[in-house]
Structure formats: C-alpha cells, structure tokens
XYZ file of C-alpha atoms in Angstrom:
417
model
C 7.283 148.901 66.786
C 7.449 147.968 69.931
C 6.809 151.649 71.428
C 3.160 150.875 68.733
C 3.005 147.319 70.245
C 3.105 148.839 74.053
C 0.449 152.122 72.834
C -1.940 149.219 72.049
C -1.590 147.396 74.393
C -2.445 150.340 76.862
C -5.272 150.974 75.287
C -6.172 147.446 74.886
C -6.202 147.555 79.015
C -7.958 150.523 79.184
C -11.013 149.210 77.803
C -10.632 145.907 79.904
C -11.200 148.225 83.099
C -13.475 150.726 81.289
C -15.525 147.535 80.975
C -15.064 145.887 84.035
C -16.467 149.656 85.355
C -18.835 149.832 83.749
C -19.983 146.808 83.886
C -20.156 146.835 87.669
C -21.949 150.197 87.502
C -25.063 148.466 85.593
C -25.217 146.174 88.610
C -24.574 148.174 91.093
C -28.088 150.010 90.150
C -30.731 148.451 92.249
C -28.547 148.203 95.875
C -27.429 152.165 95.346
C -31.455 153.332 94.902
C -31.787 151.403 98.623
C -29.412 153.507 100.255
C -31.958 156.318 99.509
C -35.534 154.315 99.699
C -35.362 151.921 101.989
C -35.001 154.206 104.996
C -38.039 155.996 103.907
C -40.266 153.313 102.122
C -39.345 149.929 104.123
C -42.894 149.111 105.007
C -43.367 148.553 101.628
C -41.388 145.525 101.389
C -42.530 144.591 104.507
C -40.055 145.512 106.818
C -40.722 146.759 110.478
C -38.338 148.609 112.013
C -35.034 150.310 111.819
C -33.032 148.759 112.949
C -34.471 146.049 110.450
C -33.391 149.075 107.702
C -29.891 149.298 109.390
C -29.623 144.924 109.498
C -30.495 145.026 105.552
C -28.505 147.774 104.328
C -25.206 146.296 106.500
C -25.871 142.425 106.311
C -24.535 142.247 101.902
C -21.201 144.387 103.522
C -21.160 141.907 106.982
C -20.976 138.678 104.635
C -18.404 139.779 103.153
C -16.263 139.184 105.260
C -16.279 136.123 105.078
C -16.681 135.630 101.383
C -13.947 137.642 100.605
C -11.543 134.812 101.342
C -13.154 132.566 99.991
C -14.045 134.305 96.336
C -9.960 135.560 96.265
C -9.164 131.558 96.621
C -11.689 131.270 93.780
C -10.356 133.870 91.189
C -6.552 131.984 92.062
C -8.694 128.947 89.797
C -10.516 130.993 86.952
C -10.647 133.041 84.973
C -11.695 136.959 85.717
C -13.951 136.734 83.228
C -15.897 134.077 84.655
C -15.751 135.697 88.299
C -17.635 138.280 86.384
C -20.342 136.286 85.100
C -20.834 134.864 88.587
C -21.146 138.169 89.472
C -23.746 139.584 86.842
C -26.010 136.849 86.678
C -26.115 136.633 90.747
C -26.820 140.916 90.643
C -29.856 139.919 88.034
C -31.433 137.325 90.404
C -30.762 139.531 94.155
C -32.120 143.004 92.137
C -35.362 140.489 90.746
C -36.015 139.672 94.108
C -36.431 143.239 95.626
C -39.156 143.825 93.056
C -40.916 139.886 94.118
C -40.074 139.435 97.732
C -41.538 140.930 100.643
C -40.308 140.052 104.572
C -37.305 140.148 106.750
C -36.270 136.112 106.492
C -36.353 137.070 102.068
C -34.641 140.113 102.044
C -31.823 138.956 104.269
C -30.964 135.904 101.995
C -31.433 138.569 98.796
C -28.518 140.812 100.972
C -26.070 137.749 101.116
C -26.379 136.597 97.535
C -25.693 140.584 96.659
C -22.840 140.328 98.989
C -21.273 136.764 97.837
C -21.852 139.519 94.037
C -19.961 142.836 95.114
C -16.774 140.418 96.448
C -17.093 138.602 92.654
C -17.270 142.445 90.886
C -14.746 144.342 93.951
C -11.543 142.042 93.793
C -12.259 141.000 90.157
C -11.651 144.927 89.996
C -8.838 145.231 91.786
C -6.443 142.102 90.748
C -7.569 143.349 87.038
C -5.709 146.782 88.555
C -2.233 144.800 89.698
C -1.865 142.730 86.611
C -2.223 145.868 84.278
C -1.054 149.082 86.562
C 2.677 150.474 86.545
C 3.514 152.549 89.068
C 3.440 155.165 86.917
C -0.482 155.406 86.259
C -1.435 153.370 89.442
C -3.467 156.217 91.091
C -4.647 157.099 87.814
C -5.958 153.845 86.433
C -7.456 153.473 90.378
C -9.393 157.032 89.636
C -10.682 155.552 86.748
C -12.167 152.351 87.866
C -13.738 154.427 91.112
C -15.015 157.130 88.867
C -16.337 155.377 86.179
C -18.034 152.120 88.031
C -19.773 154.696 91.208
C -21.868 155.638 87.899
C -24.003 153.240 88.930
C -24.328 155.070 92.294
C -25.853 157.912 90.377
C -28.726 156.108 88.152
C -29.783 154.002 91.448
C -29.402 157.341 93.328
C -30.948 159.338 91.210
C -33.151 157.434 88.386
C -33.636 155.220 91.489
C -34.958 158.082 94.039
C -37.031 159.800 91.499
C -38.479 155.707 90.478
C -39.763 155.234 93.893
C -41.009 158.583 94.375
C -43.602 158.099 91.567
C -44.206 154.689 91.256
C -42.826 151.760 93.836
C -39.584 150.219 94.941
C -40.796 146.818 93.840
C -41.472 148.725 90.209
C -37.859 150.096 89.971
C -36.032 147.105 91.192
C -37.886 144.935 88.664
C -37.078 147.836 85.619
C -32.906 147.872 86.866
C -32.959 143.883 86.405
C -34.053 144.190 82.590
C -30.988 146.989 82.204
C -28.304 144.228 84.133
C -29.257 142.053 81.444
C -26.619 143.835 78.800
C -24.398 143.553 81.317
C -23.721 140.212 79.815
C -22.450 140.591 76.272
C -20.468 143.158 77.508
C -18.481 140.734 79.838
C -18.335 137.768 77.724
C -16.516 140.800 74.845
C -14.231 142.451 77.222
C -13.420 141.128 79.750
C -9.972 139.296 79.730
C -9.769 135.627 78.913
C -6.627 135.121 81.394
C -6.712 132.959 85.069
C -4.585 135.502 87.303
C -2.259 132.194 88.180
C -1.773 128.821 87.419
C -1.697 125.892 89.883
C 2.270 126.541 90.036
C 1.627 130.358 91.709
C 0.005 129.568 93.811
C 1.993 127.025 95.428
C 4.497 129.810 94.723
C 1.850 132.241 97.146
C 2.730 130.077 99.736
C 5.998 129.285 100.164
C 6.367 133.273 100.413
C 6.975 134.047 103.917
C 6.464 138.055 103.673
C 4.549 139.076 106.440
C 1.643 141.981 105.989
C 1.889 142.480 109.310
C 3.688 145.776 109.063
C 2.762 149.569 109.579
C 2.110 151.069 106.257
C -0.452 147.500 105.929
C -1.934 148.209 108.876
C -2.882 151.669 108.561
C -3.642 151.095 104.686
C -6.331 148.601 105.907
C -7.268 150.503 109.169
C -8.429 153.565 107.424
C -9.821 151.882 104.584
C -12.105 150.053 106.959
C -12.902 153.690 108.742
C -13.265 155.344 105.685
C -15.716 152.891 104.686
C -17.578 152.744 107.900
C -18.285 156.812 107.724
C -18.548 157.005 103.591
C -20.122 154.086 102.588
C -22.515 153.111 105.763
C -22.773 156.159 107.822
C -22.715 158.616 105.251
C -24.621 157.415 102.436
C -27.574 155.298 104.511
C -28.194 158.634 106.869
C -28.110 161.772 104.266
C -31.815 161.222 103.509
C -32.981 160.504 107.038
C -31.013 163.810 107.936
C -32.776 165.833 104.748
C -36.477 164.048 106.428
C -34.970 165.562 110.043
C -34.321 168.874 108.589
C -36.821 169.781 105.744
C -39.870 167.207 106.815
C -40.842 164.830 104.460
C -41.386 167.642 101.005
C -38.692 170.294 99.717
C -40.108 173.184 98.421
C -37.893 174.621 95.591
C -39.056 177.292 93.302
C -42.585 176.755 94.501
C -42.482 173.060 94.101
C -42.872 170.105 96.252
C -40.568 167.402 95.948
C -40.458 163.793 97.598
C -37.366 164.551 100.112
C -36.345 160.732 98.849
C -35.831 161.874 95.154
C -34.035 165.103 96.623
C -31.387 162.681 98.844
C -31.452 160.907 95.577
C -30.447 163.899 93.083
C -27.803 165.305 95.948
C -26.115 161.920 96.765
C -26.007 161.077 93.058
C -24.531 164.551 92.500
C -21.309 162.756 93.440
C -20.882 160.146 90.167
C -21.453 162.951 88.543
C -18.210 164.590 88.744
C -16.445 161.299 89.854
C -15.173 159.925 87.126
C -13.465 163.008 86.012
C -12.164 164.288 89.605
C -11.314 160.550 90.512
C -9.474 160.313 87.604
C -7.412 163.774 88.109
C -6.796 163.050 92.213
C -5.303 159.636 90.878
C -2.694 161.309 88.382
C -1.921 164.331 91.027
C -0.835 161.706 93.444
C 1.392 159.869 90.731
C 3.381 163.282 90.378
C 6.081 164.122 92.708
C 4.115 164.930 95.831
C 3.116 161.434 96.049
C -0.200 160.848 97.165
C -0.066 161.509 101.245
C 0.216 164.963 101.072
C -3.560 165.132 99.217
C -5.122 162.338 101.317
C -3.792 163.666 105.081
C -5.565 167.304 103.074
C -8.432 165.703 102.158
C -9.278 163.755 105.753
C -8.506 167.565 107.730
C -10.526 169.619 105.030
C -13.391 166.305 104.216
C -13.744 165.970 108.135
C -15.190 169.619 108.755
C -18.669 168.198 106.734
C -19.419 166.066 109.022
C -19.481 168.636 112.336
C -21.914 171.106 109.603
C -24.552 168.906 108.050
C -26.046 168.376 111.309
C -26.474 172.190 111.966
C -30.168 173.309 111.110
C -29.065 175.889 107.612
C -31.100 177.184 104.808
C -31.507 174.166 102.199
C -28.983 176.125 99.738
C -26.061 176.252 102.471
C -26.741 172.354 103.409
C -26.849 171.204 99.903
C -23.431 173.318 99.856
C -21.896 171.515 102.745
C -23.033 167.996 101.571
C -21.601 169.242 97.647
C -17.852 169.350 99.676
C -17.925 167.025 101.420
C -18.898 164.343 99.117
C -15.829 166.065 96.858
C -13.821 164.497 99.761
C -15.359 161.705 99.556
C -14.423 160.932 96.016
C -10.643 161.977 96.502
C -10.458 160.047 99.546
C -11.161 157.192 98.384
C -9.201 156.874 95.653
C -5.978 157.750 97.406
C -6.878 154.618 100.079
C -7.771 152.510 97.184
C -4.350 153.782 95.798
C -2.110 154.144 98.435
C -3.023 150.505 99.292
C -2.062 148.916 96.332
C 1.366 150.597 96.145
C 1.852 149.149 99.244
C 0.647 145.713 97.456
C 2.775 145.607 95.115
C 5.727 145.470 98.016
C 3.844 142.712 100.365
C 2.280 139.657 98.540
C 0.037 141.566 96.907
C -2.642 138.966 96.710
C -2.903 138.821 100.994
C -2.895 142.668 101.382
C -5.760 143.277 98.609
C -7.817 140.077 100.250
C -7.159 141.704 104.047
C -7.842 145.175 102.396
C -11.115 144.141 100.986
C -12.483 142.225 104.221
C -11.650 145.363 106.319
C -13.242 147.620 104.013
C -16.047 145.477 103.825
C -16.001 145.591 107.825
C -16.565 149.254 107.943
C -19.000 149.719 105.258
C -21.473 146.293 106.599
C -21.048 148.061 110.537
C -21.777 151.063 109.009
C -25.524 150.805 108.546
C -25.737 148.789 111.654
C -24.041 150.894 113.869
C -25.555 154.024 113.100
C -29.235 152.740 113.143
C -28.715 150.596 116.458
C -27.726 154.049 118.317
C -30.469 155.853 116.901
C -32.919 153.402 117.994
C -31.510 153.924 121.516
C -32.022 157.745 121.533
C -28.647 159.085 119.847
C -28.411 162.361 117.630
C -27.828 162.676 114.144
C -24.927 165.326 115.610
C -23.921 162.644 117.963
C -23.214 160.668 115.213
C -22.077 163.064 112.928
C -18.756 163.846 115.368
C -18.009 160.404 115.457
C -17.233 160.787 111.627
C -15.574 163.973 112.236
C -13.254 161.880 114.974
C -11.789 158.904 113.198
C -11.101 161.380 109.918
C -8.802 163.277 112.101
C -7.317 159.772 113.681
C -6.558 158.423 110.596
C -4.722 162.001 109.281
C -2.806 162.101 112.461
C -1.488 157.978 111.830
C -0.337 159.105 108.462
C 0.944 162.107 109.794
C 3.131 160.195 112.787
C 4.229 156.986 109.975
C 5.796 160.095 107.557
C 7.166 162.655 110.131
C 8.513 158.741 111.998
C 10.088 157.886 107.711
C 11.305 161.195 107.221
C 13.198 161.023 110.666
C 14.552 157.538 110.201
C 15.745 158.579 106.528
C 17.621 161.762 107.806
C 19.043 159.188 110.843
C 20.885 156.382 107.636
C 21.766 159.499 105.466
C 23.838 160.798 108.123
C 25.101 157.803 109.677
C-alpha cells in the first residue's frame, strides 16, 4: 500500500514536471524564432544595424540579472501556479508585440517584458524539480525537464524559420501568439497549487548562515555562465550568420534552392528532436555509480573541437555533421551542469544557490550575442569568435579536473591519517 502510494506520487510529480516543461516550450516558440530570423530580416521590424540585433537578442537575458532575485522573492510568497500564469500572460503579450510593433525602442520594451516572463518560467521549473527530485533521479528529471521545454526551440527555429521565409516575421509572431493561448488551461489544470515557502520558512531561510561562497558553488555557477555564453548566446545567435558567410543567402540541395534562414532553423531545430531522449539518457547515466563529472569533462573536451571546425570552409554536408555533433555535446553539457548545480544546491542553501545560478546563466547568455556582434561590427572574424568558445570550454574542463584531483587527494590523505 505504501509502495503504491509512493509510486502514484512519483507519477504525479513527473506529470507536473512534464506539463511545466511543455508550457514553457509553447511560450518559447517566438523567442527561438528570433535567433534564426532576426539576423537576416532585422530591417523588416525597423532595426537598422547588426549591433541593434545583438542588443535585442541579449536584452531579455540582460534584464534577468536584476530580475531573478526579485522573481525568487516573489516565488517564496506565491503559488507555483500563479507564477506560471504570470509568465504565460507576459509571453503572449510580448509575442503579439513582435507582430505589431516596429522600431528599436518598442523592441527593447518587448524584450524586457519577455525577460521577466522567462525568469518566472526558469526559476519555477528549477524550484519544482528541487521540491520533487531525489538524489537517485535528479539527473533524470533535470534531463526530462530540459529536453521537453526545448521542444519550443524546435518549433520556433524549424517552423519559425520556414514560416518567416515563406510569409513574414510579423505573421509568424502572431501565429505563435495564438498557439500560446493553450498554455493557460494547461497551467490551471496541471501546475501544483502549493506555495514554495510559508512566512515561517522564509524567516528560517534568513537565519541560515551557510555561505554559498565555496569552491564547488563558484565552479558550478561559473561553468553555467560560460556555457550559457557559448551555447545560448554565441552559437545560437551566429550559426545562421556562419551559414550565410559559407553558402550565401540560399543553399542548393538536390537541385532545390532553400533560404539560409530556413536551413539554419531546421539545422538548429534538429537538436530539439533528440533533446527529450538524449537529455534524459545523459541524466540517467550521470545518476549512476561513476557520477556526473567524468561525463561532463569528456563532453567539454569533445564539444570544444566543434568550435574550431565550424568556421572552416567545408562542404555543406561536412559542415552539417560537425554542427550536429557540437549540438549533441551541448545537450549533454546543459543537462549535466544543471544537475551538478542542483546537487551542490542541496548541500548548501538551495534557494540562494539556484537564484545566483540563474543570475549568472542569464549574464552569460545575455553577454553572448551582445559581445559577439560588437566584435563582428569592429572587424573580428567568425574564426576568432569561435576560438574564444573553444578556449572557454577547455578552461571549464581544467577547472573541474583540478577540483576533482584535489578532492581525491584530500580524501586519500584523510584515509591514511
């Protein structure tokens, strides 16, 4: 009877995480579409230069740096369901705005509002997993959540890239906004009502003197920030530009001319096809006896090679093969760094660790497009920009390798003492 009750609770928790991720995916459609469409069609929405594109693609993440502590504070005092309803409504409003308004000022305001919406989405997802996961399934549930919500990136980049090429960016945005309405009943039915913390627990949290300024916390937060800079910022915002430089405005496949925006969207969207399966599989592997660190370091080293090879002028199908392998590594790295951080958060003050982690994730992701497009505007080439990513990934791998080595040495010394 107890076993059956526990099984029912696990199923219920998994369903809540699934719906949480799917609602996030639906509301992510328009944002993901912008990463493949805006670098090419920016003049259609009233933007004038490439640095404005970098600003618009970065701004929603940049504003989340001060907004995340505020949203975390709000989540401590409202129901998870309420937080998700707020984010869904804000997502619909901003997506309608993409289809209606033109000009830099309007788009700055829209991206600020989307930044607030994403803070509610992302922190709500993390808090739900922290509330429901155990040490035995945290990696799997994190992979499940990451894999499912990134289906929104699949729809945004593939359907969005094709739809923008055939119609317009404005029409595509309004189409996505109408689809997002279904998120409201899903949220009301499936997202838990429970409040994360009552007033007493908030007071207890303030009284905890458990510093998060420790080596593992700092390593996890820094790793998340650098990987967000590389994967969500640099790679996602430039791959269509790399293809444009390699193959010009159109790609000829089997005698058919296809717009580079559509091809770029399909190529990036392929990642989100395998994401729900590969992310869960990587999460399960990392829950095993060997732990997360060997996998994490291996994917860092292997994945870094892609950033050296992608800028090289290679035949189209060789280029696609290299990009796909790089995205496979990105899927694994995103899942593993999130799981490592939630492991560490359970040891320390989890509320503060996750809040600071999301702040630094957004710092890295927001600086990615902004810094990259500024560098490109001032004459830096794609190979130089991608070499920076390669170096960053090797630095992360070296940092964790040194940490594990020192930790094992200390354990051996303690055992021999």
